[in-house]
RNA sequence: GGGCAGGUGGCCGAGCGGUCAAAGGCAACAGACUGUAAAUCUGUCGACGAAAGUCUACGGGGGUUCAAAUCCCUCCCUGCCCA
């Protein structure tokens, strides 16, 4: 017996729209297959995609079956939802590599979430085989352009005369609808979840499924009569609507219009074949886009965003958002989150909520080991030593030092330059790239924003010689409070 | 195709012959205060230079002038109006 996922999603503030108010009841009684799609526009997923993954995992843990789709087929087209301009197309090789990349992320996070294995499918498997004629005839027939034009994703681009929307992207929604239909047919998938921008695509899928079922189930009946399947389907759909309203004389009326009682029963059984659920757009109270920093997206793969950087992203979440994000992204129970919030409100400086958030999320994305390292690094860099002077870095052994600055960008430095008097610190600053020019480096020194081995440098003519190398090899440059660069003398 | 209005630093936007590396705002960066917050305050914000200063920059190219972001020519681009 499945758990009450929908109820859980509700208290977590993650239900924006559902296609059917009865969905919650059904989810409690029956195990359904649920899917969510992921766009292979890069070789990894970012925080913006994490919600889909976590929610899929929640469904699976509640006793449903999760299906994650990599959009290897739809990626050829590009989803116009939420995009203001036409996207550039990716090559088949890129898409293929990207799909493999995101599949790695998906299975890793599923494992870390304790949700077991995710069923991973690439929609290129069926979309690329689809013939145009077949598609237009069997799928396109079920949509009117009038209706498609009214969908938000298309409408906003139609109103924007500068960018417009190509026929390619306009057709996107039909492909996603087809995906849902395909999954329904082959895996009995009955539900699709996504962000609120996916609502139009999801309902298109639900509509397609309902309409095609009508066609398929009554096709046999239509053969014995001289009625075209889609005509019968229209009647069936009317019947389905009537069922929802339950007026007996209306049912009689529909029956008289040429649908048999047997067919009516089939229709009734399928009147609610597929469901959709969306969660709200995730926004931060400070107006920043969730999951974005000045440097771009926060990624879920270590080669793009280090575990430490991911940890830091959540540590730095504004107070006002910490509780909300704990609800969204962690599996902590309601009571525990509320307790954390209470403690956080009492002593905000301790950042208990952010710490819990950062810890849970780093663990979910990168696992226990990486989380511990990120926590240690944070403690060493911000735990007091960094502020009070050199004790922090110079006292560390080499392995720990390297672990700390592993995240930082680094570069080689010719050892010879540090002989005798040594090299001008300003030059090293500019070379590191942390400061863009010598002028900028100079200003940083004047303003007190330049540190060597965690000691503030205030002398413009400061020279560095080999005596200042940590462990005979390293120089750690710090800009402001948070940015580091490591020179390795060779 | 014709008419008009424009193109200035990451963005918005003033300047309309010298005092312009270019007002003001936003963003960004650093410092102080804090909690690795927020708010606030201070400073910085083209390159090189310790500095004086030098160089490169106001859509591209060419010109006038002692002097051009500012005037002229030309090309490119954008918006609006007419066809």
Coordinates of C-alpha atoms (C1' of nucleotides) in Angstrom, one line a residue:
Chain A
X1 CA 0.0 0.0 0.0
X2 CA 1.6 3.2 -1.1
X3 CA 2.2 6.1 1.2
X4 CA 0.6 9.5 0.9
X5 CA 3.0 11.2 -1.4
X6 CA 0.7 13.9 -2.5
X7 CA 0.0 14.8 1.2
X8 CA 3.7 15.0 1.7
X9 CA 4.3 17.1 -1.3
X10 CA 1.6 19.4 -0.1
X11 CA 3.1 20.2 3.2
X12 CA 6.4 20.7 1.5
X13 CA 4.8 23.3 -0.6
X14 CA 5.4 21.5 -3.8
X15 CA 2.0 21.1 -5.4
X16 CA 1.2 23.8 -7.9
X17 CA -1.4 22.2 -10.1
X18 CA -2.8 18.7 -10.5
X19 CA -5.0 17.5 -13.3
X20 CA -7.4 15.7 -11.1
X21 CA -8.5 16.5 -7.5
X22 CA -9.0 12.7 -6.9
X23 CA -5.3 12.0 -7.6
X24 CA -4.3 11.9 -3.9
X25 CA -6.8 9.2 -3.1
X26 CA -5.8 7.1 -6.1
X27 CA -2.1 7.4 -5.2
X28 CA -2.8 6.0 -1.8
X29 CA -4.6 3.0 -3.1
X30 CA -2.6 2.0 -6.1
X31 CA 1.0 1.9 -7.2
X32 CA 1.4 4.0 -10.4
X33 CA 4.3 4.5 -12.7
X34 CA 5.4 8.2 -12.7
X35 CA 7.7 9.9 -15.0
X36 CA 9.7 13.1 -15.3
X37 CA 11.8 14.3 -18.2
X38 CA 15.2 15.8 -18.1
X39 CA 16.7 18.0 -20.8
X40 CA 20.1 17.0 -22.1
X41 CA 21.2 20.5 -22.9
X42 CA 24.4 19.9 -21.0
X43 CA 26.4 16.9 -19.9
X44 CA 25.2 17.3 -16.3
X45 CA 22.1 18.4 -14.5
X46 CA 21.9 21.5 -12.2
X47 CA 20.0 22.5 -9.1
X48 CA 17.1 23.5 -11.3
X49 CA 16.6 19.9 -12.2
X50 CA 17.1 18.6 -8.8
X51 CA 13.5 19.1 -7.8
X52 CA 12.3 16.6 -10.5
X53 CA 14.8 14.0 -9.3
X54 CA 13.9 14.4 -5.7
X55 CA 10.2 14.2 -6.3
X56 CA 10.6 11.1 -8.5
X57 CA 12.6 9.6 -5.7
X58 CA 9.8 10.5 -3.3
X59 CA 7.3 8.7 -5.5
X60 CA 9.4 5.7 -5.7
X61 CA 10.0 5.6 -2.0
X62 CA 6.3 5.9 -1.4
X63 CA 5.8 2.7 -3.4
X64 CA 5.3 4.0 -7.0
X65 CA 7.6 3.3 -9.9
X66 CA 9.8 6.1 -11.1
X67 CA 10.8 6.6 -14.7
X68 CA 13.4 9.2 -15.6
X69 CA 13.5 10.2 -19.2
X70 CA 16.6 11.7 -20.8
X71 CA 15.3 13.9 -23.7
X72 CA 17.7 12.5 -26.3
X73 CA 15.0 12.8 -28.9
X74 CA 13.2 16.0 -27.8
X75 CA 16.7 17.5 -27.3
X76 CA 16.9 17.7 -31.1
X77 CA 14.0 20.1 -31.0
X78 CA 14.2 22.2 -27.9
X79 CA 11.5 23.0 -25.4
X80 CA 10.2 26.6 -25.8
X81 CA 8.7 26.6 -22.3
X82 CA 10.1 29.4 -20.3
X83 CA 12.5 30.4 -23.1
X84 CA 12.4 33.8 -24.6
X85 CA 14.4 33.0 -27.7
X86 CA 14.9 30.1 -30.1
X87 CA 17.6 27.7 -29.0
X88 CA 20.5 26.6 -30.9
X89 CA 20.4 23.0 -32.0
X90 CA 22.8 20.3 -30.6
X91 CA 24.5 17.7 -32.7
X92 CA 23.6 14.0 -32.3
X93 CA 27.0 13.3 -30.7
X94 CA 26.6 16.1 -28.2
X95 CA 23.2 14.9 -27.3
X96 CA 24.3 11.4 -26.9
X97 CA 27.2 12.4 -24.6
X98 CA 24.9 14.7 -22.7
X99 CA 22.3 11.9 -22.2
X100 CA 25.0 9.6 -20.8
X101 CA 26.1 12.4 -18.5
X102 CA 22.7 13.1 -17.0
X103 CA 21.9 9.5 -16.7
X104 CA 24.9 9.1 -14.4
X105 CA 23.7 12.0 -12.3
X106 CA 20.2 10.5 -12.1
X107 CA 21.2 7.1 -10.9
X108 CA 23.7 8.5 -8.5
X109 CA 21.1 10.7 -6.8
X110 CA 18.6 7.9 -6.7
X111 CA 21.0 5.7 -4.9
X112 CA 22.0 8.5 -2.5
X113 CA 18.4 9.2 -1.8
X114 CA 17.9 5.5 -0.9
X115 CA 15.2 5.2 -3.5
X116 CA 16.7 2.2 -5.3
X117 CA 17.4 2.1 -8.9
X118 CA 15.7 4.5 -11.3
X119 CA 14.4 3.3 -14.6
X120 CA 16.3 5.3 -17.1
X121 CA 15.1 5.7 -20.6
X122 CA 16.1 7.9 -23.5
X123 CA 13.2 9.1 -25.6
X124 CA 15.4 9.1 -28.7
X125 CA 14.7 5.3 -28.6
X126 CA 11.3 5.9 -29.9
X127 CA 11.1 9.4 -31.2
X128 CA 13.9 8.9 -33.7
X129 CA 12.1 6.0 -35.2
X130 CA 8.9 7.9 -35.6
X131 CA 7.9 8.6 -39.2
X132 CA 6.6 12.1 -40.0
X133 CA 3.5 10.8 -41.7
X134 CA 2.6 8.4 -39.0
X135 CA 3.1 11.1 -36.4
X136 CA 1.0 13.7 -38.1
X137 CA -1.7 11.2 -38.7
X138 CA -1.9 9.5 -35.3
X139 CA -0.8 12.3 -33.0
X140 CA -1.1 15.6 -34.8
X141 CA -4.7 14.8 -35.6
X142 CA -5.6 15.0 -31.9
X143 CA -4.5 18.6 -31.5
X144 CA -5.9 21.7 -32.9
X145 CA -3.5 24.5 -33.7
X146 CA -6.0 26.9 -32.1
X147 CA -5.5 25.1 -28.8
X148 CA -1.8 24.9 -29.1
X149 CA -1.4 28.6 -29.9
X150 CA -3.2 29.3 -26.6
X151 CA -0.7 27.5 -24.5
X152 CA 1.5 29.9 -22.5
X153 CA 4.8 28.6 -23.8
X154 CA 3.8 29.3 -27.4
X155 CA 1.7 32.4 -26.7
X156 CA 4.5 34.4 -25.1
X157 CA 6.7 33.7 -28.1
X158 CA 4.0 34.5 -30.6
X159 CA 3.5 37.9 -28.9
X160 CA 7.2 38.6 -29.1
X161 CA 7.6 39.8 -32.6
X162 CA 11.3 40.0 -32.3
X163 CA 12.0 36.4 -31.6
X164 CA 9.0 34.5 -32.8
X165 CA 8.9 30.8 -32.6
X166 CA 9.9 28.3 -35.2
X167 CA 7.6 25.5 -36.4
X168 CA 10.2 23.2 -34.8
X169 CA 9.8 24.5 -31.3
X170 CA 6.1 25.0 -31.8
X171 CA 5.8 21.2 -32.4
X172 CA 7.7 20.4 -29.3
X173 CA 4.7 20.0 -27.1
X174 CA 3.4 17.2 -29.4
X175 CA 6.6 15.3 -29.0
X176 CA 6.4 15.5 -25.3
X177 CA 2.8 14.4 -25.4
X178 CA 3.8 11.5 -27.6
X179 CA 6.4 10.5 -25.0
X180 CA 3.7 10.3 -22.3
X181 CA 1.5 8.3 -24.6
X182 CA 4.4 5.9 -25.5
X183 CA 5.3 5.4 -21.8
X184 CA 1.6 4.9 -21.0
X185 CA 1.3 2.2 -23.7
X186 CA 4.6 0.4 -23.0
X187 CA 5.1 0.8 -19.3
X188 CA 1.7 1.6 -18.1
X189 CA 3.0 5.0 -16.9
X190 CA 0.0 7.0 -15.7
X191 CA 1.5 10.1 -14.4
X192 CA 3.9 12.9 -15.4
X193 CA 5.4 15.4 -13.0
X194 CA 7.3 18.6 -13.7
X195 CA 7.8 22.2 -12.9
X196 CA 5.0 24.7 -13.4
X197 CA 6.4 25.6 -16.8
X198 CA 5.7 22.1 -17.9
X199 CA 2.0 22.3 -17.3
X200 CA 1.1 22.8 -20.9
X201 CA 3.2 19.9 -22.1
X202 CA 1.9 17.6 -19.4
X203 CA -1.7 18.3 -20.1
X204 CA -1.1 17.9 -23.8
X205 CA 0.1 14.4 -22.9
X206 CA -2.9 13.6 -20.8
X207 CA -5.2 14.7 -23.6
X208 CA -3.4 12.7 -26.1
X209 CA -3.6 9.6 -24.0
X210 CA -7.2 10.0 -23.4
X211 CA -8.0 10.6 -27.0
X212 CA -5.8 7.7 -28.3
X213 CA -7.3 5.3 -25.9
X214 CA -10.7 6.1 -27.2
X215 CA -9.5 5.5 -30.7
X216 CA -7.7 2.3 -29.9
X217 CA -10.4 0.8 -27.7
X218 CA -13.3 1.4 -30.0
X219 CA -11.5 0.8 -33.2
X220 CA -12.6 -2.8 -33.2
X221 CA -16.2 -1.8 -32.7
X222 CA -16.0 0.7 -35.4
X223 CA -14.8 -1.8 -37.9
X224 CA -18.2 -3.6 -37.8
X225 CA -20.0 -0.4 -38.4
X226 CA -19.4 2.3 -41.0
X227 CA -18.1 4.9 -38.5
X228 CA -14.7 6.3 -38.5
X229 CA -12.7 5.7 -35.3
X230 CA -12.2 9.4 -34.5
X231 CA -15.9 10.1 -34.8
X232 CA -16.5 7.4 -32.3
X233 CA -13.8 8.8 -30.1
X234 CA -15.5 12.2 -30.0
X235 CA -18.6 10.5 -28.8
X236 CA -16.7 8.5 -26.3
X237 CA -15.1 11.7 -25.0
X238 CA -18.5 13.2 -24.6
X239 CA -19.5 10.2 -22.7
X240 CA -16.5 10.5 -20.5
X241 CA -17.4 14.0 -19.6
X242 CA -20.9 12.9 -18.8
X243 CA -19.6 10.3 -16.5
X244 CA -17.8 12.9 -14.5
X245 CA -21.1 14.9 -14.1
X246 CA -23.2 11.8 -13.6
X247 CA -26.5 12.8 -15.0
X248 CA -28.4 9.7 -16.1
X249 CA -30.5 11.2 -18.8
X250 CA -27.4 12.7 -20.3
X251 CA -25.9 9.3 -20.4
X252 CA -28.9 8.0 -22.2
X253 CA -28.6 10.8 -24.7
X254 CA -25.0 9.9 -25.5
X255 CA -25.9 6.3 -25.8
X256 CA -28.5 7.1 -28.3
X257 CA -25.9 9.0 -30.4
X258 CA -24.4 5.7 -31.4
X259 CA -22.0 4.4 -28.7
X260 CA -22.8 1.0 -27.3
X261 CA -23.0 0.2 -23.7
X262 CA -19.9 -1.9 -23.9
X263 CA -17.9 0.9 -25.4
X264 CA -19.3 3.2 -22.8
X265 CA -18.0 1.0 -20.0
X266 CA -14.5 1.0 -21.6
X267 CA -14.6 4.7 -21.8
X268 CA -15.7 5.0 -18.2
X269 CA -12.8 2.9 -17.2
X270 CA -10.4 5.0 -19.0
X271 CA -11.9 8.3 -18.3
X272 CA -9.1 9.2 -16.1
X273 CA -6.2 7.4 -17.6
X274 CA -3.4 9.8 -17.0
X275 CA -2.5 12.4 -14.4
X276 CA -0.2 15.4 -14.2
X277 CA 1.3 17.2 -11.3
X278 CA 3.4 20.3 -11.3
X279 CA 5.3 22.1 -8.5
X280 CA 5.7 25.8 -8.3
X281 CA 8.5 27.8 -9.7
X282 CA 11.3 27.8 -7.2
X283 CA 12.3 31.3 -6.2
X284 CA 14.4 32.7 -3.5
X285 CA 13.2 35.6 -1.3
X286 CA 16.1 37.8 -2.4
X287 CA 14.8 37.6 -6.0
X288 CA 17.8 35.6 -7.2
X289 CA 17.0 32.7 -9.4
X290 CA 17.2 29.5 -7.5
X291 CA 20.3 27.5 -8.2
X292 CA 22.1 30.3 -10.0
X293 CA 25.2 32.2 -8.9
X294 CA 26.9 35.0 -10.7
X295 CA 29.1 32.4 -12.3
X296 CA 26.2 30.4 -13.6
X297 CA 24.3 27.4 -12.7
X298 CA 25.2 25.2 -9.7
X299 CA 25.7 21.7 -11.2
X300 CA 25.2 18.3 -9.8
X301 CA 28.5 16.8 -11.1
X302 CA 31.7 17.3 -9.3
X303 CA 33.6 18.2 -12.6
X304 CA 31.4 21.2 -13.0
X305 CA 30.6 22.3 -9.5
X306 CA 32.7 20.9 -6.7
X307 CA 31.0 19.3 -3.7
X308 CA 32.5 22.1 -1.6
X309 CA 31.0 24.8 -3.9
X310 CA 27.6 23.1 -3.7
X311 CA 27.8 22.9 0.1
X312 CA 28.7 26.6 0.1
X313 CA 25.8 27.5 -2.1
X314 CA 23.4 26.2 0.5
X315 CA 25.3 27.5 3.5
X316 CA 24.9 31.0 2.0
X317 CA 21.1 30.7 1.4
X318 CA 19.3 33.6 3.0
X319 CA 17.7 33.0 6.4
X320 CA 14.2 33.5 5.0
X321 CA 14.6 30.7 2.6
X322 CA 16.4 28.1 4.7
X323 CA 13.2 26.5 6.1
X324 CA 11.5 26.5 2.7
X325 CA 14.4 24.8 1.1
X326 CA 14.6 22.2 3.8
X327 CA 11.0 21.4 3.0
X328 CA 11.7 21.3 -0.7
X329 CA 14.9 19.3 -0.9
X330 CA 15.4 17.3 2.2
X331 CA 13.7 14.2 3.4
X332 CA 13.6 15.5 7.0
X333 CA 10.2 15.1 8.6
X334 CA 8.0 18.0 9.2
X335 CA 8.5 18.1 12.9
X336 CA 12.2 18.1 12.6
X337 CA 12.2 20.9 10.1
X338 CA 9.9 23.0 12.3
X339 CA 12.2 22.4 15.3
X340 CA 15.2 23.5 13.2
X341 CA 13.4 26.6 12.1
X342 CA 12.6 27.5 15.7
X343 CA 16.2 27.0 16.7
X344 CA 17.3 29.0 13.8
X345 CA 14.9 31.9 14.6
X346 CA 16.3 31.9 18.1
X347 CA 19.9 31.9 17.1
X348 CA 20.2 32.8 13.4
X349 CA 23.9 33.4 13.7
X350 CA 24.5 29.7 14.2
X351 CA 22.9 28.9 10.8
X352 CA 21.7 25.6 11.9
X353 CA 19.1 25.5 9.2
X354 CA 21.6 26.3 6.5
X355 CA 24.0 23.8 7.8
X356 CA 21.4 21.1 7.8
X357 CA 20.4 22.0 4.4
X358 CA 23.9 22.1 3.0
X359 CA 24.7 18.8 4.7
X360 CA 21.6 17.0 3.4
X361 CA 22.0 18.2 -0.1
X362 CA 25.7 17.6 -0.4
X363 CA 25.1 14.1 0.9
X364 CA 22.2 13.6 -1.6
X365 CA 24.3 14.7 -4.6
X366 CA 27.8 13.6 -3.7
X367 CA 27.5 11.1 -0.9
X368 CA 28.8 10.9 2.7
X369 CA 32.5 11.1 2.1
X370 CA 32.4 14.3 0.0
X371 CA 30.1 15.9 2.5
X372 CA 32.4 15.3 5.3
X373 CA 35.3 16.8 3.4
X374 CA 33.2 19.9 2.4
X375 CA 32.3 20.4 6.1
X376 CA 35.9 20.1 7.2
X377 CA 37.0 22.5 4.5
X378 CA 34.4 25.0 5.6
X379 CA 35.3 24.7 9.2
X380 CA 39.0 25.2 8.5
X381 CA 38.5 28.1 6.1
X382 CA 35.8 29.9 8.1
X383 CA 36.2 28.5 11.5
X384 CA 38.3 31.3 13.1
X385 CA 41.8 30.6 11.9
X386 CA 41.1 32.4 8.7
X387 CA 40.2 35.5 10.5
X388 CA 42.8 35.7 13.2
X389 CA 45.8 35.3 11.1
X390 CA 48.1 32.7 9.8
X391 CA 47.5 30.0 12.3
X392 CA 44.8 28.5 10.1
X393 CA 46.8 27.6 7.1
X394 CA 50.4 27.3 8.2
X395 CA 49.5 24.9 10.9
X396 CA 47.9 22.4 8.6
X397 CA 49.7 19.4 7.3
X398 CA 50.1 19.1 3.6
X399 CA 47.3 16.6 2.9
X400 CA 44.7 18.7 4.7
X401 CA 45.9 21.9 3.1
X402 CA 45.6 20.4 -0.4
X403 CA 42.2 19.0 0.5
X404 CA 41.1 22.5 1.5
X405 CA 42.1 24.3 -1.5
X406 CA 41.4 21.4 -3.9
X407 CA 38.3 23.3 -4.9
X408 CA 40.3 26.5 -5.6
X409 CA 41.6 27.2 -9.0
X410 CA 45.4 26.7 -9.1
X411 CA 48.4 27.1 -11.3
X412 CA 52.1 26.4 -11.5
X413 CA 54.8 28.9 -10.5
X414 CA 58.5 28.7 -11.5
X415 CA 60.4 28.1 -8.3
X416 CA 63.3 30.2 -9.5
X417 CA 61.3 33.3 -9.4
X418 CA 61.1 33.1 -5.6
X419 CA 64.9 33.0 -5.2
X420 CA 66.6 35.8 -3.3
X421 CA 64.3 38.7 -2.8
X422 CA 61.6 36.9 -4.7
X423 CA 58.7 38.0 -6.9
X424 CA 56.5 41.0 -6.6
X425 CA 53.3 40.0 -4.9
X426 CA 51.2 42.3 -7.2
X427 CA 52.5 40.4 -10.2
X428 CA 51.5 37.1 -8.7
X429 CA 48.1 38.4 -7.9
X430 CA 47.4 39.4 -11.5
X431 CA 48.9 36.2 -12.8
X432 CA 46.5 34.1 -10.6
X433 CA 43.6 35.6 -12.4
X434 CA 41.8 36.3 -9.1
X435 CA 42.4 39.9 -9.9
X436 CA 42.1 40.9 -13.5
X437 CA 44.9 43.4 -13.7
X438 CA 47.8 44.8 -11.7
X439 CA 45.7 47.9 -11.1
X440 CA 43.0 45.8 -9.6
X441 CA 45.5 43.9 -7.5
X442 CA 47.0 47.2 -6.3
X443 CA 43.6 48.5 -5.2
X444 CA 42.9 45.2 -3.4
X445 CA 46.0 45.7 -1.4
X446 CA 45.2 49.3 -0.6
X447 CA 41.7 48.2 0.5
X448 CA 42.8 45.3 2.5
X449 CA 41.3 42.6 0.3
X450 CA 44.4 40.7 -0.6
X451 CA 45.8 37.8 1.5
X452 CA 48.8 35.6 1.2
X453 CA 48.5 32.3 3.1
X454 CA 45.6 33.9 4.9
X455 CA 47.6 36.9 6.1
X456 CA 46.5 40.3 4.9
X457 CA 49.0 42.0 2.7
X458 CA 49.1 45.7 3.0
X459 CA 52.4 46.6 1.4
X460 CA 52.2 47.5 -2.3
X461 CA 55.9 46.5 -2.8
X462 CA 55.5 43.2 -1.0
X463 CA 57.9 40.6 -2.4
X464 CA 57.4 36.9 -2.0
X465 CA 60.4 34.5 -1.7
X466 CA 60.7 30.8 -1.2
X467 CA 60.7 31.2 2.6
X468 CA 56.9 31.9 2.4
X469 CA 56.0 28.6 0.6
X470 CA 53.8 26.4 2.7
X471 CA 55.4 22.9 2.8
X472 CA 58.1 24.3 0.5
X473 CA 55.6 24.2 -2.4
X474 CA 52.4 26.2 -2.1
X475 CA 51.3 29.8 -2.0
X476 CA 47.6 30.4 -1.1
X477 CA 46.2 33.7 -2.4
X478 CA 42.8 34.8 -1.1
X479 CA 40.6 37.5 -2.5
X480 CA 38.1 39.0 0.0
X481 CA 36.6 36.4 2.2
X482 CA 35.8 33.5 0.0
X483 CA 37.9 33.3 -3.1
X484 CA 41.1 31.3 -3.2
X485 CA 43.9 30.5 -5.6
X486 CA 46.7 28.1 -5.1
X487 CA 50.2 28.4 -6.6
X488 CA 52.3 25.3 -6.8
X489 CA 56.0 26.1 -7.1
X490 CA 57.8 23.8 -9.5
Chain B
rG1 C1' 11.9 51.2 -51.2
rG2 C1' 10.7 56.5 -48.8
rG3 C1' 10.5 59.5 -44.0
rC4 C1' 12.1 60.1 -39.0
rA5 C1' 14.7 58.8 -34.4
rG6 C1' 18.8 56.4 -32.5
rG7 C1' 23.7 53.4 -31.7
rU8 C1' 28.2 56.0 -25.3
rG9 C1' 31.8 51.8 -20.3
rG10 C1' 28.7 44.7 -17.8
rC11 C1' 23.5 47.1 -18.2
rC12 C1' 20.4 51.7 -18.1
rG13 C1' 21.5 56.6 -19.3
rA14 C1' 23.6 62.0 -19.5
rG15 C1' 27.0 64.6 -22.4
rC16 C1' 26.5 67.4 -28.3
rG17 C1' 33.9 71.0 -30.2
rG18 C1' 38.5 71.8 -25.4
rU19 C1' 37.7 71.7 -18.0
rC20 C1' 35.7 63.8 -20.9
rA21 C1' 38.6 57.9 -19.0
rA22 C1' 33.1 60.4 -20.0
rA23 C1' 27.6 62.9 -14.8
rG24 C1' 23.9 59.8 -12.5
rG25 C1' 21.7 55.0 -11.5
rC26 C1' 22.0 49.6 -11.4
rA27 C1' 25.2 45.6 -11.2
rA28 C1' 30.0 44.1 -9.5
rC29 C1' 34.5 44.1 -6.2
rA30 C1' 36.9 45.3 -1.5
rG31 C1' 36.7 47.1 3.6
rA32 C1' 33.9 48.2 8.3
rC33 C1' 29.8 46.2 11.2
rU34 C1' 27.9 41.1 11.6
rG35 C1' 26.6 35.3 11.2
rU36 C1' 31.0 32.9 5.5
rA37 C1' 23.8 36.6 6.2
rA38 C1' 20.5 40.8 5.2
rA39 C1' 20.4 46.0 5.8
rU40 C1' 23.7 50.1 6.4
rC41 C1' 28.2 52.9 5.9
rU42 C1' 33.1 53.7 3.3
rG43 C1' 36.1 53.1 -0.8
rU44 C1' 36.9 51.1 -5.8
rC45 C1' 35.2 50.1 -10.5
rG46 C1' 39.7 50.7 -19.0
rA47 C1' 45.2 49.2 -19.2
rC48 C1' 50.3 50.2 -17.7
rG49 C1' 52.7 53.2 -13.9
rA50 C1' 54.9 54.5 -6.9
rA51 C1' 53.5 59.0 -9.1
rA52 C1' 53.5 62.7 -12.8
rG53 C1' 51.7 60.7 -16.8
rU54 C1' 51.2 57.5 -21.2
rC55 C1' 48.2 54.5 -24.1
rU56 C1' 43.4 52.3 -25.7
rA57 C1' 38.1 53.6 -25.8
rC58 C1' 31.7 56.8 -27.0
rG59 C1' 28.7 51.3 -33.9
rG60 C1' 32.9 50.6 -38.4
rG61 C1' 35.9 53.4 -41.9
rG62 C1' 37.4 58.2 -43.7
rG63 C1' 37.7 63.6 -43.1
rU64 C1' 37.5 68.9 -40.9
rU65 C1' 40.2 71.2 -36.6
rC66 C1' 45.7 73.2 -32.7
rA67 C1' 41.8 70.1 -30.3
rA68 C1' 36.3 65.5 -31.8
rA69 C1' 32.0 61.1 -27.9
rU70 C1' 30.6 65.9 -29.7
rC71 C1' 31.1 68.8 -36.7
rC72 C1' 31.1 66.6 -42.0
rC73 C1' 31.1 62.2 -45.4
rU74 C1' 30.3 57.1 -45.9
rC75 C1' 29.1 52.2 -44.5
rC76 C1' 26.7 48.9 -41.0
rC77 C1' 23.0 48.0 -37.3
rU78 C1' 18.3 49.0 -34.3
rG79 C1' 13.5 51.3 -33.4
rC80 C1' 9.2 54.0 -35.2
rC81 C1' 6.1 55.8 -39.3
rC82 C1' 4.7 55.5 -44.7
rA83 C1' 4.8 52.0 -49.1

